[in-house]
Short mmCIF file of N, CA and C in Angstrom, two decimals:
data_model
loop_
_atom_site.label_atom_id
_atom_site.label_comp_id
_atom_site.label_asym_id
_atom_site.label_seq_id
_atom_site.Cartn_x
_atom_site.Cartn_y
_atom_site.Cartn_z
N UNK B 1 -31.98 -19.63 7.72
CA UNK B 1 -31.08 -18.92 6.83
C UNK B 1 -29.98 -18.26 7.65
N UNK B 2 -28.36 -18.31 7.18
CA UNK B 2 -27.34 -17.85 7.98
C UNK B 2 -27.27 -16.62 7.05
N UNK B 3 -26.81 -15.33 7.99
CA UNK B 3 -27.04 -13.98 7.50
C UNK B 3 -25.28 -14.20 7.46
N UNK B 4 -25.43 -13.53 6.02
CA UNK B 4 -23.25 -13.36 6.00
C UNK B 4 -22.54 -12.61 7.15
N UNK B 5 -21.42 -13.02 6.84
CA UNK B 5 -20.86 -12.34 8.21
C UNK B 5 -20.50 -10.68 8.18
N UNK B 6 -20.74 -10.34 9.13
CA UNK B 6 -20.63 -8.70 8.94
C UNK B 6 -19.12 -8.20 8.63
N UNK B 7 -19.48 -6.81 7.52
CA UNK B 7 -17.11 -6.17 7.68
C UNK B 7 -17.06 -6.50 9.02
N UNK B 8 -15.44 -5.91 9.26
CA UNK B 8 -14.92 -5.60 9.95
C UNK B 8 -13.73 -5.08 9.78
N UNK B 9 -12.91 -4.59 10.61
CA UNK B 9 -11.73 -4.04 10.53
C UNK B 9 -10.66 -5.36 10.97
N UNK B 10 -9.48 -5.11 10.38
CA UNK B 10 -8.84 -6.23 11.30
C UNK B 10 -8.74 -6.45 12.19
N UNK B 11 -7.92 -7.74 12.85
CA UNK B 11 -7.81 -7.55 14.43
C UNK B 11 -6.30 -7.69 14.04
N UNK B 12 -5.66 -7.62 16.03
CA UNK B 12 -4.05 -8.19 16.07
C UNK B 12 -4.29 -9.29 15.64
N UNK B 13 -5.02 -10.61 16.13
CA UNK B 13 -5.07 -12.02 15.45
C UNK B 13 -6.24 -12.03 15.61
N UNK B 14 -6.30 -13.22 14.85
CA UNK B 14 -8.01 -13.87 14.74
C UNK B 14 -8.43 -14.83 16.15
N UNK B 15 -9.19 -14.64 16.71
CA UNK B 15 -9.99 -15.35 17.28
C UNK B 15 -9.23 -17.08 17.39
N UNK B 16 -8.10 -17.53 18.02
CA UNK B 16 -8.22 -18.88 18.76
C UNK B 16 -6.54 -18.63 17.43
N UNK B 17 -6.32 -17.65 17.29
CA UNK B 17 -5.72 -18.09 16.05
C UNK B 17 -3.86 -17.94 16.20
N UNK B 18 -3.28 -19.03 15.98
CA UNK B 18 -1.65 -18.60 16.24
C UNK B 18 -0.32 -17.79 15.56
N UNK B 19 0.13 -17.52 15.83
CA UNK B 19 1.68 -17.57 15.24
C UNK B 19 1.56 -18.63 13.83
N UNK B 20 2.03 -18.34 12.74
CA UNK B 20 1.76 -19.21 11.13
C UNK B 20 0.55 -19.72 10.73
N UNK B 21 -0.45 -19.17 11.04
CA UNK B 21 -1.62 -19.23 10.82
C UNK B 21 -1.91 -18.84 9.48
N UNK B 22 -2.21 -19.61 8.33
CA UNK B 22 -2.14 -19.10 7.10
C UNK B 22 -3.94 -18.47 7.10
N UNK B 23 -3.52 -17.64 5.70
CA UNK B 23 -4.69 -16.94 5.57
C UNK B 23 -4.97 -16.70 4.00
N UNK B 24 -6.23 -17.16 3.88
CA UNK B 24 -6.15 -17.34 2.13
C UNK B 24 -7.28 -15.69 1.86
N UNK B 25 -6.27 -15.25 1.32
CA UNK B 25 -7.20 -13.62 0.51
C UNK B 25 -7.90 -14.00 -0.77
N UNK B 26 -8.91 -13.28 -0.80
CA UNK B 26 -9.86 -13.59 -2.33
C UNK B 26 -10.42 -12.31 -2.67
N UNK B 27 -10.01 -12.03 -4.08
CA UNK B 27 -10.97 -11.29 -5.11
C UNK B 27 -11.52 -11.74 -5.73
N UNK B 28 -12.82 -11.17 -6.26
CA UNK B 28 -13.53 -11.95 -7.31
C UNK B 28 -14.65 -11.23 -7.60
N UNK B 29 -15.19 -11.40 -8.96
CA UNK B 29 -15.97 -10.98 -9.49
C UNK B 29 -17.24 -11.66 -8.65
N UNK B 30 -18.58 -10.67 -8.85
CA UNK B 30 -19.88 -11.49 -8.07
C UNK B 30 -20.32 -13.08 -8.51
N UNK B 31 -19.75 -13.10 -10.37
CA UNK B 31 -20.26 -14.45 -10.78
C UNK B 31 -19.15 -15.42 -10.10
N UNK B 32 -18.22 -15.35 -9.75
CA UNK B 32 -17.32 -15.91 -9.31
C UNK B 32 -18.29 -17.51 -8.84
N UNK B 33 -17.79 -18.47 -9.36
CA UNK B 33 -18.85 -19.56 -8.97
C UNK B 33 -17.76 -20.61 -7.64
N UNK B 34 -18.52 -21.27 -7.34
CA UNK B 34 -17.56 -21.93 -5.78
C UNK B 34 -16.89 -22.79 -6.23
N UNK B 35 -17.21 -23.65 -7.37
CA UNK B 35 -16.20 -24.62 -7.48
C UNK B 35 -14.82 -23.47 -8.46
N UNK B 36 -14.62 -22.37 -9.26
CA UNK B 36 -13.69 -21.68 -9.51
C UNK B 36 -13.19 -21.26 -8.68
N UNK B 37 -13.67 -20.86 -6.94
CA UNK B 37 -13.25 -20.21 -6.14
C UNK B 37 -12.31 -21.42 -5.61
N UNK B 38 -12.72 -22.96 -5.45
CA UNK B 38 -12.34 -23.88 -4.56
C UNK B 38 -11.21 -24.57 -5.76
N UNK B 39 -11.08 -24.69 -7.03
CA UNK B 39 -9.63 -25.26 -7.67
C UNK B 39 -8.87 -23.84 -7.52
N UNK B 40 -9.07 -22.89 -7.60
CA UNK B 40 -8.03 -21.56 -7.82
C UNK B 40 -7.27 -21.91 -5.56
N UNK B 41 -7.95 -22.38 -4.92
CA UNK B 41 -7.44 -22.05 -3.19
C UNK B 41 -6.80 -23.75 -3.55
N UNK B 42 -7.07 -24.90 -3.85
CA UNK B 42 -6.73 -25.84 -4.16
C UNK B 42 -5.84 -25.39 -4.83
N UNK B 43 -4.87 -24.96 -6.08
CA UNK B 43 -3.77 -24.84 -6.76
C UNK B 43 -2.89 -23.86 -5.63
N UNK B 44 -3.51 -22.90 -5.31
CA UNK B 44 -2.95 -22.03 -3.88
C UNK B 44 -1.88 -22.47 -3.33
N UNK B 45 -2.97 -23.83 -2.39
CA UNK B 45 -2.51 -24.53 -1.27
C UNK B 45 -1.74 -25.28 -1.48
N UNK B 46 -1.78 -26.18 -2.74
CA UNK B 46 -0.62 -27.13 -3.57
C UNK B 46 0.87 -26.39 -3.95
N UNK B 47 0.68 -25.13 -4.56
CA UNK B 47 2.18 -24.39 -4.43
C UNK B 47 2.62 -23.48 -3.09
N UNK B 48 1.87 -23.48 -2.02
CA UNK B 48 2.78 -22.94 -0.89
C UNK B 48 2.50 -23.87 -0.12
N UNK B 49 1.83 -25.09 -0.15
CA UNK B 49 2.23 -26.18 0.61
C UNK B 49 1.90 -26.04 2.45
N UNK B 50 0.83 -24.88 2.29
CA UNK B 50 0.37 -24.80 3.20
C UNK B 50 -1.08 -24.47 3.36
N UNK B 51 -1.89 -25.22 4.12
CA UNK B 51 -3.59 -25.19 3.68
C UNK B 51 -4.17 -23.81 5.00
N UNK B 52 -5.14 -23.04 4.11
CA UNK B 52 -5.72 -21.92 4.60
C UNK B 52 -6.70 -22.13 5.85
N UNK B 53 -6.08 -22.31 7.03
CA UNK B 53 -7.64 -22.16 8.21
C UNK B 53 -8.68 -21.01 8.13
N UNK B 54 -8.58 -19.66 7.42
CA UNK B 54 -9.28 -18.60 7.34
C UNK B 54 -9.49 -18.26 6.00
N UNK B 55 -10.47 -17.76 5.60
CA UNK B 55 -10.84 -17.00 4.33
C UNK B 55 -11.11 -15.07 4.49
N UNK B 56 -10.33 -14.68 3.50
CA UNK B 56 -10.77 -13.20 3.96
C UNK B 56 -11.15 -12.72 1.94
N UNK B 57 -11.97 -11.90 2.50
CA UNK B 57 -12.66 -11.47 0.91
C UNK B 57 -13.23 -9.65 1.66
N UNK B 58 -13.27 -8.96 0.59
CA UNK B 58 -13.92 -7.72 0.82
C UNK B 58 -14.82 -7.92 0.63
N UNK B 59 -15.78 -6.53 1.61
CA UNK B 59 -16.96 -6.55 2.37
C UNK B 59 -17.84 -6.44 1.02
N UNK B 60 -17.60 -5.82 0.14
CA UNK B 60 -18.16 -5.09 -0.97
C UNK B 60 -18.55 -6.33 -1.87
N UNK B 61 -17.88 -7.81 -1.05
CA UNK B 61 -18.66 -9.02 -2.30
C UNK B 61 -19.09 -9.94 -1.24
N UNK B 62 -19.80 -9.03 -0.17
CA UNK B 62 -20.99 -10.10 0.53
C UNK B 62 -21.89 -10.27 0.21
N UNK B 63 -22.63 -10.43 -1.00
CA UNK B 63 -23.77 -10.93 -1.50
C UNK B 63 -22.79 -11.74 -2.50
N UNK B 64 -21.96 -12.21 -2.91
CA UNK B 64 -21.44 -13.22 -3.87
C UNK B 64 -22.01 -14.67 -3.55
N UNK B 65 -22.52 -15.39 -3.81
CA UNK B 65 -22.66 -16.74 -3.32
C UNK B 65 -22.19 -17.59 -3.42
N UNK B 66 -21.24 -17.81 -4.90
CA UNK B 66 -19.77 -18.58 -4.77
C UNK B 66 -18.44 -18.42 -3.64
N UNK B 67 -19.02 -17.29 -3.23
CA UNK B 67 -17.69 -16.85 -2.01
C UNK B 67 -18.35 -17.67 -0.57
N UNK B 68 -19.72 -17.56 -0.42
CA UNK B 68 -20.12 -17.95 0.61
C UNK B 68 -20.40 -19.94 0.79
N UNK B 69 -20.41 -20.23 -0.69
CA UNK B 69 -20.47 -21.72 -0.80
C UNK B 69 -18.98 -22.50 -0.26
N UNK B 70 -18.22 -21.81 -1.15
CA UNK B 70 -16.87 -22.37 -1.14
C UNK B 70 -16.48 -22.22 0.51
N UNK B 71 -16.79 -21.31 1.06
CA UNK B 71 -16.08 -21.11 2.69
C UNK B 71 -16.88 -22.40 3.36
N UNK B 72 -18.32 -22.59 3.07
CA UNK B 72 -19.29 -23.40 3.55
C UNK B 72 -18.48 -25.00 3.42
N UNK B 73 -18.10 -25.43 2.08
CA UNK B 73 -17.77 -26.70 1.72
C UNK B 73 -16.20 -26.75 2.01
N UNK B 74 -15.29 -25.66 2.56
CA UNK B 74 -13.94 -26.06 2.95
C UNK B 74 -14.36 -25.85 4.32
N UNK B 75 -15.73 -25.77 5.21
CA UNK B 75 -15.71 -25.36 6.53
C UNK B 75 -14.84 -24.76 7.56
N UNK B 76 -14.15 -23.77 6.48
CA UNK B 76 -13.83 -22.41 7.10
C UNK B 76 -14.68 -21.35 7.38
N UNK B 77 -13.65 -20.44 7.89
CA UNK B 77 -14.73 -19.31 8.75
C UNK B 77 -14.28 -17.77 7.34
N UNK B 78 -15.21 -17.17 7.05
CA UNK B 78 -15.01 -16.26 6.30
C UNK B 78 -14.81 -14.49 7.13
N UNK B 79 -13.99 -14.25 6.78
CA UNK B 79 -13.51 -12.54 7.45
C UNK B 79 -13.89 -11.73 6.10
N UNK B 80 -15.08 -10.97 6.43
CA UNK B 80 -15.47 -9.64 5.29
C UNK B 80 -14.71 -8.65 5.68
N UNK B 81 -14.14 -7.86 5.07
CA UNK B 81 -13.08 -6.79 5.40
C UNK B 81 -13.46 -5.15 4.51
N UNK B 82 -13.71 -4.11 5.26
CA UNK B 82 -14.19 -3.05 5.02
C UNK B 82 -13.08 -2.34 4.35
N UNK B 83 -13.54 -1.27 3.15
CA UNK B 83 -12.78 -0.40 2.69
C UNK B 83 -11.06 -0.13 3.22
N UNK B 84 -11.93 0.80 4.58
CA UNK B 84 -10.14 1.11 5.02
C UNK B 84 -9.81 0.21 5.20
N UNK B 85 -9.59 -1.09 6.24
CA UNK B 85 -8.91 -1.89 5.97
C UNK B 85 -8.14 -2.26 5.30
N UNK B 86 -9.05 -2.51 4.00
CA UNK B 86 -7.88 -3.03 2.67
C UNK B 86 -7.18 -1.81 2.42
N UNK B 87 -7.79 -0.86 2.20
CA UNK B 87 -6.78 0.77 2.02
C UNK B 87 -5.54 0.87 2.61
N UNK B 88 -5.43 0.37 4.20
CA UNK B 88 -4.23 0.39 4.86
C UNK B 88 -3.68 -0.26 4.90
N UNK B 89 -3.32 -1.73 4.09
CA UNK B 89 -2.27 -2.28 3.90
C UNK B 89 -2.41 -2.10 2.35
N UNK B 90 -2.15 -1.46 1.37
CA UNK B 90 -1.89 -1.19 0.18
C UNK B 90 -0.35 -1.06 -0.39
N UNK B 91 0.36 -0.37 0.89
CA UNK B 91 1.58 -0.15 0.52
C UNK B 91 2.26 -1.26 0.94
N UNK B 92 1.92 -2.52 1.19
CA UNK B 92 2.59 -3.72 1.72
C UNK B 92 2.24 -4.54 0.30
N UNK B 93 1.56 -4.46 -0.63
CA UNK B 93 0.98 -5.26 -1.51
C UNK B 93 1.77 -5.26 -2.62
N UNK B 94 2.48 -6.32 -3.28
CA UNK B 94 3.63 -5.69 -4.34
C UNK B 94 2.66 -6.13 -5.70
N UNK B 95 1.50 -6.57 -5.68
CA UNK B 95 1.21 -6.93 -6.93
C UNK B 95 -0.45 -5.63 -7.02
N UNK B 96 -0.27 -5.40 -8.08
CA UNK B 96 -1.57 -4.48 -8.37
C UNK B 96 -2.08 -4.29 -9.97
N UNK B 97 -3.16 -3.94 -9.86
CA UNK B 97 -4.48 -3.88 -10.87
C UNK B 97 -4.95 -2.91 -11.07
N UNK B 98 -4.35 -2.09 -12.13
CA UNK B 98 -5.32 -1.07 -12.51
C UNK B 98 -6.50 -1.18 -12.71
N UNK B 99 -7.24 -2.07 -13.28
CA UNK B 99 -8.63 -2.52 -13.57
C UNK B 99 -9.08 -2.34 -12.29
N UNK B 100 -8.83 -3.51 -11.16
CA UNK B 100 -9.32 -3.23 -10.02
C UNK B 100 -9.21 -1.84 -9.08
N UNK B 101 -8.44 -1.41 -9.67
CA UNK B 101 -8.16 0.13 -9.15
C UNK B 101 -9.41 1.12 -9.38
N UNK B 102 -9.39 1.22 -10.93
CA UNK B 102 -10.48 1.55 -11.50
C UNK B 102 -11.68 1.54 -10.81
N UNK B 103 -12.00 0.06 -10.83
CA UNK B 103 -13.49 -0.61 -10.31
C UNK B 103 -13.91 0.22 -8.33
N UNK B 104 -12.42 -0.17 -8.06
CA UNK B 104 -12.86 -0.41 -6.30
C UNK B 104 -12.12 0.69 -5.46
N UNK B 105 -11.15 1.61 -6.24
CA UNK B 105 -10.26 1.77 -5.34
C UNK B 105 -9.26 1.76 -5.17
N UNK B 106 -9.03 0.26 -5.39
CA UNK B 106 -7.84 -0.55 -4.25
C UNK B 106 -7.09 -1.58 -5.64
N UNK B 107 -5.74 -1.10 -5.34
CA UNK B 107 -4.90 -1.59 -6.73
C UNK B 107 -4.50 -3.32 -6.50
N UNK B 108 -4.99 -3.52 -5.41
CA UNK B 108 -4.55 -4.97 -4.63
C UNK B 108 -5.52 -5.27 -3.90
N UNK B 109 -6.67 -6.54 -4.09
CA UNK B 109 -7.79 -6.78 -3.09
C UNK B 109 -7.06 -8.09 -2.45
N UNK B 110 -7.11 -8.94 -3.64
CA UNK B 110 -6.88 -10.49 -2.89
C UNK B 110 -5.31 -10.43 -1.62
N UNK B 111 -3.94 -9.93 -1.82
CA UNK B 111 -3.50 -9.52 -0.98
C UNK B 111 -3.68 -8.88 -0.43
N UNK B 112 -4.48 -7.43 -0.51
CA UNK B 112 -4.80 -6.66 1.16
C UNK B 112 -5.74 -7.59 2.05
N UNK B 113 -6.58 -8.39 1.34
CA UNK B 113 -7.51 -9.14 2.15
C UNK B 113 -6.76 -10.12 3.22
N UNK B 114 -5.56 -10.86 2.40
CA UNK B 114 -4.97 -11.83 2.94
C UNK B 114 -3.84 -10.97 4.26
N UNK B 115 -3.61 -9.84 3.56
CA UNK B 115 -2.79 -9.11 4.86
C UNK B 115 -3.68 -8.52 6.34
N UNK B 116 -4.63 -8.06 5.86
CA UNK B 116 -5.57 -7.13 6.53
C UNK B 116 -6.27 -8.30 7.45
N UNK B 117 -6.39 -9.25 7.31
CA UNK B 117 -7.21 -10.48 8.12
C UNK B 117 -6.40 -10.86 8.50
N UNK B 118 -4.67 -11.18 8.35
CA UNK B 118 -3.48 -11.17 9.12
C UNK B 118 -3.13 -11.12 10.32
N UNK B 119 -3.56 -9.32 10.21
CA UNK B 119 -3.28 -8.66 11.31
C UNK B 119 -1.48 -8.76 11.43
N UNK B 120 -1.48 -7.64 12.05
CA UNK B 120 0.20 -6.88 11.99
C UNK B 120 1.10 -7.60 12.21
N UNK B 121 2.00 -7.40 10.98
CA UNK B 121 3.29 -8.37 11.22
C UNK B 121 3.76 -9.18 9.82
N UNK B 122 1.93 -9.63 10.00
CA UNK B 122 1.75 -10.61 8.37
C UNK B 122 2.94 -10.66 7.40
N UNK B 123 3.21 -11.80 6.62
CA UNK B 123 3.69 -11.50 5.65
C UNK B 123 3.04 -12.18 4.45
N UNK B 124 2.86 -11.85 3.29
CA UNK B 124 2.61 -13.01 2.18
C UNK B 124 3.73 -14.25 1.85
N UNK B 125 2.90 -15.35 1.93
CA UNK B 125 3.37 -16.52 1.57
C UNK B 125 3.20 -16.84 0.05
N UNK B 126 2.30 -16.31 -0.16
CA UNK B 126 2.06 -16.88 -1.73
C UNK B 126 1.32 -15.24 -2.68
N UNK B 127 1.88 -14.80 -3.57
CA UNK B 127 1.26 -13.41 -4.05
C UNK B 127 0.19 -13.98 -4.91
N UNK B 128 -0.78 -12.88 -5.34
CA UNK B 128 -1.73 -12.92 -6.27
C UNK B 128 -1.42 -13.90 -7.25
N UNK B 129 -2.66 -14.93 -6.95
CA UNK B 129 -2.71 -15.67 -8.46
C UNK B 129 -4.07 -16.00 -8.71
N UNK B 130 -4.17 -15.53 -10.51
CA UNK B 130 -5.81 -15.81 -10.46
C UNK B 130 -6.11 -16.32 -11.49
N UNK B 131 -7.44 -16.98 -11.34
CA UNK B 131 -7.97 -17.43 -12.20
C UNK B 131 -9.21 -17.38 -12.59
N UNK B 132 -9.70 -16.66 -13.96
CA UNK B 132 -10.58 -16.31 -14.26
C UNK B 132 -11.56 -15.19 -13.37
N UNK B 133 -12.57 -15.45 -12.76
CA UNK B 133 -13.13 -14.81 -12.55
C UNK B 133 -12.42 -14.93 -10.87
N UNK B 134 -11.69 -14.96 -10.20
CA UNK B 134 -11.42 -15.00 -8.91
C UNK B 134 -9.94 -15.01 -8.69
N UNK B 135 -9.11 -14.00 -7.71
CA UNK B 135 -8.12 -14.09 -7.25
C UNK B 135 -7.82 -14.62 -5.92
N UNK B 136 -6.46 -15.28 -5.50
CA UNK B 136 -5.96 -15.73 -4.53
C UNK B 136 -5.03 -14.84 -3.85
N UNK B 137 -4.54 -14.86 -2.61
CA UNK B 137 -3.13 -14.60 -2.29
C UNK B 137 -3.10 -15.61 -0.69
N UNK B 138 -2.21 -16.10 -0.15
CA UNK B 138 -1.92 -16.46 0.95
C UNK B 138 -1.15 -15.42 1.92
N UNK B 139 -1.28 -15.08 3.18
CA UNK B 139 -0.54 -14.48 4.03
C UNK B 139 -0.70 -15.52 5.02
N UNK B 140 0.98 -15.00 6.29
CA UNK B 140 0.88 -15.50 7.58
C UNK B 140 0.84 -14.80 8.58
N UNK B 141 0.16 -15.34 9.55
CA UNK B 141 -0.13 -14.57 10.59
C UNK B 141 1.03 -14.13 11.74
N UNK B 142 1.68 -13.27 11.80
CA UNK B 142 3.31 -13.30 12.59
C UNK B 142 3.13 -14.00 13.98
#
């Protein structure tokens, strides 16, 4: 059995990772199922025309198992991302959710995720788009 991957805080870059390094952010509810997680990053990747080497999701949906399938079957690497984290890029996030505000906090998950796994500089390539039970955003890595 593989134990999920632990939060973390961001880094400057990821591990082996370059300059335009895209980065696919995810919110989502716990039912969030993998094949909703994998057409919502599939429609993603088809309108910014650029495919995600990294997955970043908050720490708070590491027991989801649609989050952990879908990273499994695109054999990417998944980045769990802790509270502050997402907290500190909030004011970079132009799209927000009261609901999710409500729920978590944080008026923007799927873009702070995609910024915050970034690391400094980032910009979004593609803003929040969701579907059903799961949100997207793309960032790049500067």
């Amino acid at each position: 059995m593989t134990l999920p991957p632990t939060p973390v805080a961001p880094r400057a870059t990821a591990p082996g990772a370059a300059a335009g390094t895209v980065v696919a952010g995810l919110g989502l509810r716990p039912q969030a199922t993998e094949d909703a997680i994998l057409a919502l990053l599939a429609a993603a990747t088809a309108e910014a025309g650029r495919r995600p080497t990294l997955l970043a999701a908050p720490a708070f949906r590491q027991d989801a198992p649609g989050l952990h399938r879908a990273a499994a079957a695109l054999a990417l690497p998944l980045r769990l991302l802790d509270h502050a984290a997402l907290l500190a890029v909030q004011p970079l996030c132009p799209t927000r959710s009261a609901a999710a505000e409500r729920a978590t906090g944080l008026a923007s998950i799927a873009e702070a995720c995609a910024l915050a796994a970034a690391g400094p500089g980032a910009r979004l390539l593609l803003q929040r788009r969701g579907s059903g039970a799961a949100t997207c955003a793309l960032a790049v890595m500067a």
